[in-house]
Structure formats: structure tokens, C-alpha cells
PDB file of C-alpha atoms and ligand atoms in Angstrom:
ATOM      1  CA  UNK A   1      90.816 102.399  91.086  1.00 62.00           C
ATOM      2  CA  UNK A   2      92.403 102.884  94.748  1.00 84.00           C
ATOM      3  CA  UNK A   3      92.995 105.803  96.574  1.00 97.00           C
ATOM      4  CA  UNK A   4      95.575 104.254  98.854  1.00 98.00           C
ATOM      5  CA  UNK A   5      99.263 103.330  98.621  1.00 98.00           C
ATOM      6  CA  UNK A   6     102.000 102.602 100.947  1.00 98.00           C
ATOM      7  CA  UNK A   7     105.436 104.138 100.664  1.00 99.00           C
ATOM      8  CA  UNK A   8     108.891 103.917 102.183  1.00 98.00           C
ATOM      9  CA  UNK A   9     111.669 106.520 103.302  1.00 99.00           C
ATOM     10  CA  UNK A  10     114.333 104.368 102.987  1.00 98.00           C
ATOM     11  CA  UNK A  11     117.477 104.312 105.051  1.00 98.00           C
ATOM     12  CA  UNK A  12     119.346 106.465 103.048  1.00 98.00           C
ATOM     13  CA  UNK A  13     116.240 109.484 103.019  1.00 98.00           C
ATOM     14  CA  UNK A  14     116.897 108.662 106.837  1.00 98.00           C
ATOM     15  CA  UNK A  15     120.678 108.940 106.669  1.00 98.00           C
ATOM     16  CA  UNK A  16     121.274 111.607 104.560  1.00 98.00           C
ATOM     17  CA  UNK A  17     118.595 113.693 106.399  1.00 98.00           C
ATOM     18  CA  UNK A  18     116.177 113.887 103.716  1.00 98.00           C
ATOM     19  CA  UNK A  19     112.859 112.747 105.806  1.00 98.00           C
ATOM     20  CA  UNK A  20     111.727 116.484 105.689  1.00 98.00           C
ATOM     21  CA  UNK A  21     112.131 117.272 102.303  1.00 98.00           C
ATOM     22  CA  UNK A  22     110.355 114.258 100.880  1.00 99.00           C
ATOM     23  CA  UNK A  23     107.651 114.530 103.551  1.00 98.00           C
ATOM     24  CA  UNK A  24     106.688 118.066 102.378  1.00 98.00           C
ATOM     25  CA  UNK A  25     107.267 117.010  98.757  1.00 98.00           C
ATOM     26  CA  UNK A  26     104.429 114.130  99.267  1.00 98.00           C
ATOM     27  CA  UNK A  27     101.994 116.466 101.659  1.00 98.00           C
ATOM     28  CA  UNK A  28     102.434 119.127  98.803  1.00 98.00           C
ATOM     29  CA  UNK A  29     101.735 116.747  95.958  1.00 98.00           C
ATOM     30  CA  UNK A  30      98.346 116.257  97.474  1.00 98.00           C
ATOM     31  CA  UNK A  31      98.690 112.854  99.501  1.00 98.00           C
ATOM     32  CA  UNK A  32      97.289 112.566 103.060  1.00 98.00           C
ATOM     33  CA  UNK A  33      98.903 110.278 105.442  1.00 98.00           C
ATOM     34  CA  UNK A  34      96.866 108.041 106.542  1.00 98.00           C
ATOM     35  CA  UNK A  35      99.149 106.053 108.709  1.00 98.00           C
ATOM     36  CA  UNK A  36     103.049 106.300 109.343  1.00 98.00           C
ATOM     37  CA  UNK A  37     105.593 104.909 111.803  1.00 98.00           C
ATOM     38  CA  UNK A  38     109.485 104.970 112.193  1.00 98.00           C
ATOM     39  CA  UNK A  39     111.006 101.867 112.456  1.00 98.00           C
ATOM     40  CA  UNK A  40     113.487  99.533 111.109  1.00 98.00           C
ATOM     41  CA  UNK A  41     113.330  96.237 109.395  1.00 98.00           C
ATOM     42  CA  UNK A  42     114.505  93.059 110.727  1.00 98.00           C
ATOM     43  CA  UNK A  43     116.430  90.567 107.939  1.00 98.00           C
ATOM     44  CA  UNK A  44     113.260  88.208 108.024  1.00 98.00           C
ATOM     45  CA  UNK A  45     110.874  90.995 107.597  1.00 98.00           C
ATOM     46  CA  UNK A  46     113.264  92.514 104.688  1.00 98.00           C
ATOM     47  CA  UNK A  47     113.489  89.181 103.004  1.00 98.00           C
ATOM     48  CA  UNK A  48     109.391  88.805 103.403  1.00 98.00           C
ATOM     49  CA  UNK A  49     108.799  92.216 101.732  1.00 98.00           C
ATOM     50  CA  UNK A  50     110.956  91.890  98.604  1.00 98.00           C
ATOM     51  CA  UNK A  51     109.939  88.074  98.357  1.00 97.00           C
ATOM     52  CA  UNK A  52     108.970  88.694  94.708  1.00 96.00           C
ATOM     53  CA  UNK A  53     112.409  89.832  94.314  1.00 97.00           C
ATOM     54  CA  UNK A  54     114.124  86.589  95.804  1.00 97.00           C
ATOM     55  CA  UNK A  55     115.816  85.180  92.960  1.00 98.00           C
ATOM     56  CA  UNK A  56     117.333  88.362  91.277  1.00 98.00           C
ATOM     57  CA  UNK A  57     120.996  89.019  91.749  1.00 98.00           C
ATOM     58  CA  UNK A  58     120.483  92.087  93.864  1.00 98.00           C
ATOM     59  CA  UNK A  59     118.330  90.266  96.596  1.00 98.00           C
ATOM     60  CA  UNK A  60     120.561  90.539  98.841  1.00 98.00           C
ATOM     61  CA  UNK A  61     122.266  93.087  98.663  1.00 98.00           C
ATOM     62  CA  UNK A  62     118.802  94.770  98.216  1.00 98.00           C
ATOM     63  CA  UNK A  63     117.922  93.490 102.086  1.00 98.00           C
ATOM     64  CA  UNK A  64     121.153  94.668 103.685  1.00 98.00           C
ATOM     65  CA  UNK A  65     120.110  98.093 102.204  1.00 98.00           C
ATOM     66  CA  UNK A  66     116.996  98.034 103.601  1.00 98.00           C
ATOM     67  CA  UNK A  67     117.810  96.970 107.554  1.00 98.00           C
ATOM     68  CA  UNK A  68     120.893  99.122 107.392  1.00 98.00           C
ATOM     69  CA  UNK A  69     118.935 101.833 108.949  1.00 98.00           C
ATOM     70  CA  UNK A  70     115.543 102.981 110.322  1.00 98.00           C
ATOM     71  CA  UNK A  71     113.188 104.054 107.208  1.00 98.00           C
ATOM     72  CA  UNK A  72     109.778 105.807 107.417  1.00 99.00           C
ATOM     73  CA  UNK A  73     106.946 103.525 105.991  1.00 98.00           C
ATOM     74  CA  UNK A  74     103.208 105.190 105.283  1.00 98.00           C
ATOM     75  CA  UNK A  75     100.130 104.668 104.234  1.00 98.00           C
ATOM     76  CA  UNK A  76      99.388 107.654 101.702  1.00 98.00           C
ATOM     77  CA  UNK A  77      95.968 108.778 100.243  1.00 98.00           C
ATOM     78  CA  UNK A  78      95.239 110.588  96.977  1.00 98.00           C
ATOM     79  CA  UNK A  79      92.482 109.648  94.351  1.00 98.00           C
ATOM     80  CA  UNK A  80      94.347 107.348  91.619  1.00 98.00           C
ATOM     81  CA  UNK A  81      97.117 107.086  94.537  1.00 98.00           C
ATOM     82  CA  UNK A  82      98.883 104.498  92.838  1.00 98.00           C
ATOM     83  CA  UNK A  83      99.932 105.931  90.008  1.00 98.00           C
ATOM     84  CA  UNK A  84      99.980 109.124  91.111  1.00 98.00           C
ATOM     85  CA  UNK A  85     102.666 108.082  93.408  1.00 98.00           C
ATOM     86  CA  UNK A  86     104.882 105.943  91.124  1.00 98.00           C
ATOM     87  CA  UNK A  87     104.745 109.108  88.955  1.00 98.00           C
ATOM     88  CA  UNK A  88     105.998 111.278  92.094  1.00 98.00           C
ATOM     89  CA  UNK A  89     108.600 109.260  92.743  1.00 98.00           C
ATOM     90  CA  UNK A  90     110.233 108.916  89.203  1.00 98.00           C
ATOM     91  CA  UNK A  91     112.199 105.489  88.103  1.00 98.00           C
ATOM     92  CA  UNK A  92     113.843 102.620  89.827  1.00 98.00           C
ATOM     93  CA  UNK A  93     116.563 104.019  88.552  1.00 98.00           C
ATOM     94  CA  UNK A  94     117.225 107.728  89.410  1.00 98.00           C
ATOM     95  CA  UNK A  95     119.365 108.235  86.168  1.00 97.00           C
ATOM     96  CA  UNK A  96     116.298 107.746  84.287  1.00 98.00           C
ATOM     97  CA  UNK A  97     113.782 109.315  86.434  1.00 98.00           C
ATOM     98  CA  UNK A  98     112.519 112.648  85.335  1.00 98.00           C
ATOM     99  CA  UNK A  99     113.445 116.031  86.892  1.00 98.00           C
ATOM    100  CA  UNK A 100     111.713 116.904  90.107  1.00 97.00           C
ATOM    101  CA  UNK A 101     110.781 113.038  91.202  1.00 98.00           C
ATOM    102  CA  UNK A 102     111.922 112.147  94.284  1.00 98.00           C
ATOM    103  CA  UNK A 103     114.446 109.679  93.251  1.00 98.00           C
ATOM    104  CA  UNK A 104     116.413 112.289  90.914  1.00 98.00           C
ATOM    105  CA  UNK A 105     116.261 114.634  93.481  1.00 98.00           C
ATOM    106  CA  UNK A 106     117.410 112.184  96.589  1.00 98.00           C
ATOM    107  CA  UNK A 107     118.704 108.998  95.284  1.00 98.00           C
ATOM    108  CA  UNK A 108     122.243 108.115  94.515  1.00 95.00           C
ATOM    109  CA  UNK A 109     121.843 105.126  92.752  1.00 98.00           C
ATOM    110  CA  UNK A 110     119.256 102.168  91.612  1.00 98.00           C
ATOM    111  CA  UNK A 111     119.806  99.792  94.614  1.00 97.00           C
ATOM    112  CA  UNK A 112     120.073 102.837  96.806  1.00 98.00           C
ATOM    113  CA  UNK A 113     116.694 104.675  95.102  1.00 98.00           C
ATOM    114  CA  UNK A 114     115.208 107.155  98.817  1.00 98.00           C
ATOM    115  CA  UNK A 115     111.908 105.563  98.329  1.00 99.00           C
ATOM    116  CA  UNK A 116     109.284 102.959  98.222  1.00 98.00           C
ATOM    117  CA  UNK A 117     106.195 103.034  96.361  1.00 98.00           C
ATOM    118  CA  UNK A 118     103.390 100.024  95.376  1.00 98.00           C
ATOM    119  CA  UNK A 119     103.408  99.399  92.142  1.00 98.00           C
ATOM    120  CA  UNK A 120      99.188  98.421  91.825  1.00 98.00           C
ATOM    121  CA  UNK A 121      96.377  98.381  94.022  1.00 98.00           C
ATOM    122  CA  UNK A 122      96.276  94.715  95.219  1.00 97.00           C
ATOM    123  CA  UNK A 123     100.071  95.145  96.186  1.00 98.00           C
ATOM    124  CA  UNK A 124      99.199  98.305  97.768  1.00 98.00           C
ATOM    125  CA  UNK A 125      96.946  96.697 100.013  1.00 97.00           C
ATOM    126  CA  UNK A 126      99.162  94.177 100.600  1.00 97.00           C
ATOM    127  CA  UNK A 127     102.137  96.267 102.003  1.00 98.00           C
ATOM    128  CA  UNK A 128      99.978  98.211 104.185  1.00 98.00           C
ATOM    129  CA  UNK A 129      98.474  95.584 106.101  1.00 97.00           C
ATOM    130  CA  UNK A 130     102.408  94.477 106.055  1.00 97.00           C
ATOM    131  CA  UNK A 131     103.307  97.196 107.758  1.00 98.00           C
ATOM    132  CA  UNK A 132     100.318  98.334 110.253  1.00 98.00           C
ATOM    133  CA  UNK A 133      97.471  97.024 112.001  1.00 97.00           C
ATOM    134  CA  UNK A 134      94.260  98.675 111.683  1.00 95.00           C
ATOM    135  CA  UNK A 135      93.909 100.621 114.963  1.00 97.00           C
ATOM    136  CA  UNK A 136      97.130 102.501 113.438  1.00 97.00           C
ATOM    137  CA  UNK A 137      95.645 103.806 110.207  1.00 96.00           C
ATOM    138  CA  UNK A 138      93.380 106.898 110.689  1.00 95.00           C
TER     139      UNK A 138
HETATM  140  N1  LIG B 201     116.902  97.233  92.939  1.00 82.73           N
HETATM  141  C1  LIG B 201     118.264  97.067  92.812  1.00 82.73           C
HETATM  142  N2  LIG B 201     118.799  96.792  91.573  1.00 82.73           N
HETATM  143  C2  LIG B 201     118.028  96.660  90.462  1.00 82.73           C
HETATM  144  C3  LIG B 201     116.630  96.802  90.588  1.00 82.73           C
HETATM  145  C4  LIG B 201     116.094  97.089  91.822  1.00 82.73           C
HETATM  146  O1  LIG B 201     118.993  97.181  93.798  1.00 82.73           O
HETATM  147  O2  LIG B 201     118.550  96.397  89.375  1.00 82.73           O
HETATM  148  C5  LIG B 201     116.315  97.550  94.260  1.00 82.73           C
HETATM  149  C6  LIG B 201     115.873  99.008  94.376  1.00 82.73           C
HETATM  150  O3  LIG B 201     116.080  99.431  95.722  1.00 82.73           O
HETATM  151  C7  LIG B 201     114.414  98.913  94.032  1.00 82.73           C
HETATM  152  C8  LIG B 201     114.030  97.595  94.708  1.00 82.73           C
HETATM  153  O4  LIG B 201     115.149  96.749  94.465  1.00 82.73           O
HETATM  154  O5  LIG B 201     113.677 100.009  94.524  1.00 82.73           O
HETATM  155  C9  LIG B 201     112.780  96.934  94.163  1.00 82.73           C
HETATM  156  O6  LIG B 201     112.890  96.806  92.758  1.00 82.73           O
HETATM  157  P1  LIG B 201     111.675  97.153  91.790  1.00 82.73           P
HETATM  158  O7  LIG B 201     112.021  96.643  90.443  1.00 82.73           O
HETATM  159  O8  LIG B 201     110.402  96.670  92.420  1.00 82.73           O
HETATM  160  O9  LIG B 201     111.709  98.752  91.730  1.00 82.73           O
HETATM  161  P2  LIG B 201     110.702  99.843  92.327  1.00 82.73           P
HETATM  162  O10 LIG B 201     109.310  99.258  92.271  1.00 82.73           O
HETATM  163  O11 LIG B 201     111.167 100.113  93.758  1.00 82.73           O
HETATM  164  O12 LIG B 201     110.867 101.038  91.448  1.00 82.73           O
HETATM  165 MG1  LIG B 202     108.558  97.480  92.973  1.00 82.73          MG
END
């Protein structure tokens, strides 16, 4: 088991002004941040991230979401941080997700979901090392 996951605000959190509220949520949930940067995604790096997702019928769609806007991407910390996170952030689909997760509290819709998180430990690892090098996780 992992203590590590990787998360992000995505440009709609950003947008609607929700960067606050989900921040606190996560800090008060028990995760540490380990790492975290503001940023936005080029098309390539978009396309790279969601590569498992390149033959579904929302793939592209899915990457004009996701360089539409800055997002906030993070390295979290929390024993069992995996699931613990999937858990905070309810499912892909906020219709379905239970009250008080993220995504039924901030996201509008299943392509347009607030938030990010791994879904196991090797991807987990994966997506950090994505996203930062290792002089910017503390
Ligand atoms: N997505 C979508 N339509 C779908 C399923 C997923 O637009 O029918 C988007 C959504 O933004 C989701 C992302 O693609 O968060 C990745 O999908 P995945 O199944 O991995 O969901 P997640 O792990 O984010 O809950
Ligand atoms: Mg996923």
C-alpha cells in the first residue's frame, strides 16, 4: 500500500473559483501536500496524460476540457492515499457520487467532474513524476 497520490483541480475548480474550497476540503480530510504547482496543459501533454483514454468517444472532447484553463495538479499524502482519495472525491460521474465528495459538491457534469485523482498506486506514481521533478516534491 502507498501513501501517495496525485490529484488535479481542473479548469472548471479554477473557473468557477472553487480552488479554496477543495483545497481546505483535501487539507481537512487529512492529506498533506507534498508537491503542487499552477499551470496549464498543453494539447500534447493533455493527449499524453489521458493516453489510456485515446480511443473512447470523449477523448477529445475530454482534452479540450482539460487545456481550456489553468488547473492545480498535487502530489497528496495520506496512509492508504489512494483510496482514500478516490473515496474523497466521489464518482466519475457527480450524479452518482455520494453526498459531501468533491465531485457532488463542485462538478457539473461527468466530462466536466472538478477533479483528478489516481486510480492505484503504480498510476499514482506515474502521474506524479508526470507532473514534477523531484527537487519540487518536499
Ligand atoms: N470522462 C468523460 N466522459 C465519460 C467518462 C469520463 O468526459 O463518459 C472524462 C472525465 O473528465 C473523467 C476523465 O474523462 O474524469 C477520465 O475518465 P475516468 O474513467 O478515468 O474517470 P476518473 O478516474 O477521473 O473518475
Ligand atoms: Mg481515471
Amino acid at each position: 500500500m502507498s501513501n501517495i497520490t496525485f490529484t488535479m483541480l481542473k479548469p472548471d475548480s479554477v473557473r468557477n473559483g472553487n480552488i479554496g474550497a477543495i483545497l481546505d476540503k483535501i487539507i481537512k480530510s487529512g492529506f498533506i501536500i507534498k508537491a503542487m504547482k499552477f499551470t496549464k496543459m498543453s494539447n500534447e501533454k493533455a493527449s499524453k496524460f489521458y493516453a489510456i483514454h485515446s480511443e473512447r468517444p470523449f477523448f477529445n472532447d475530454l482534452v479540450e476540457y482539460m487545456t481550456s484553463g489553468p488547473i492545480v495538479a498535487a502530489i497528496l499524502e495520506k496512509d492508504n492515499a489512494v483510496n482514500e482519495f478516490r473515496d474523497l472525491i466521489g464518482s466519475t460521474n457527480p450524479e452518482e457520487a455520494e453526498e459531501g465528495t468533491i465531485r457532488k459538491m463542485f462538478a457539473k457534469s461527468i466530462s466536466e467532474n472538478a477533479i483528478h485523482g489516481s486510480d492505484s498506486d503504480e498510476n499514482a506514481k506515474i502521474e506524479c513524476e508526470f507532473h514534477f521533478g523531484a527537487d519540487e516534491i518536499y
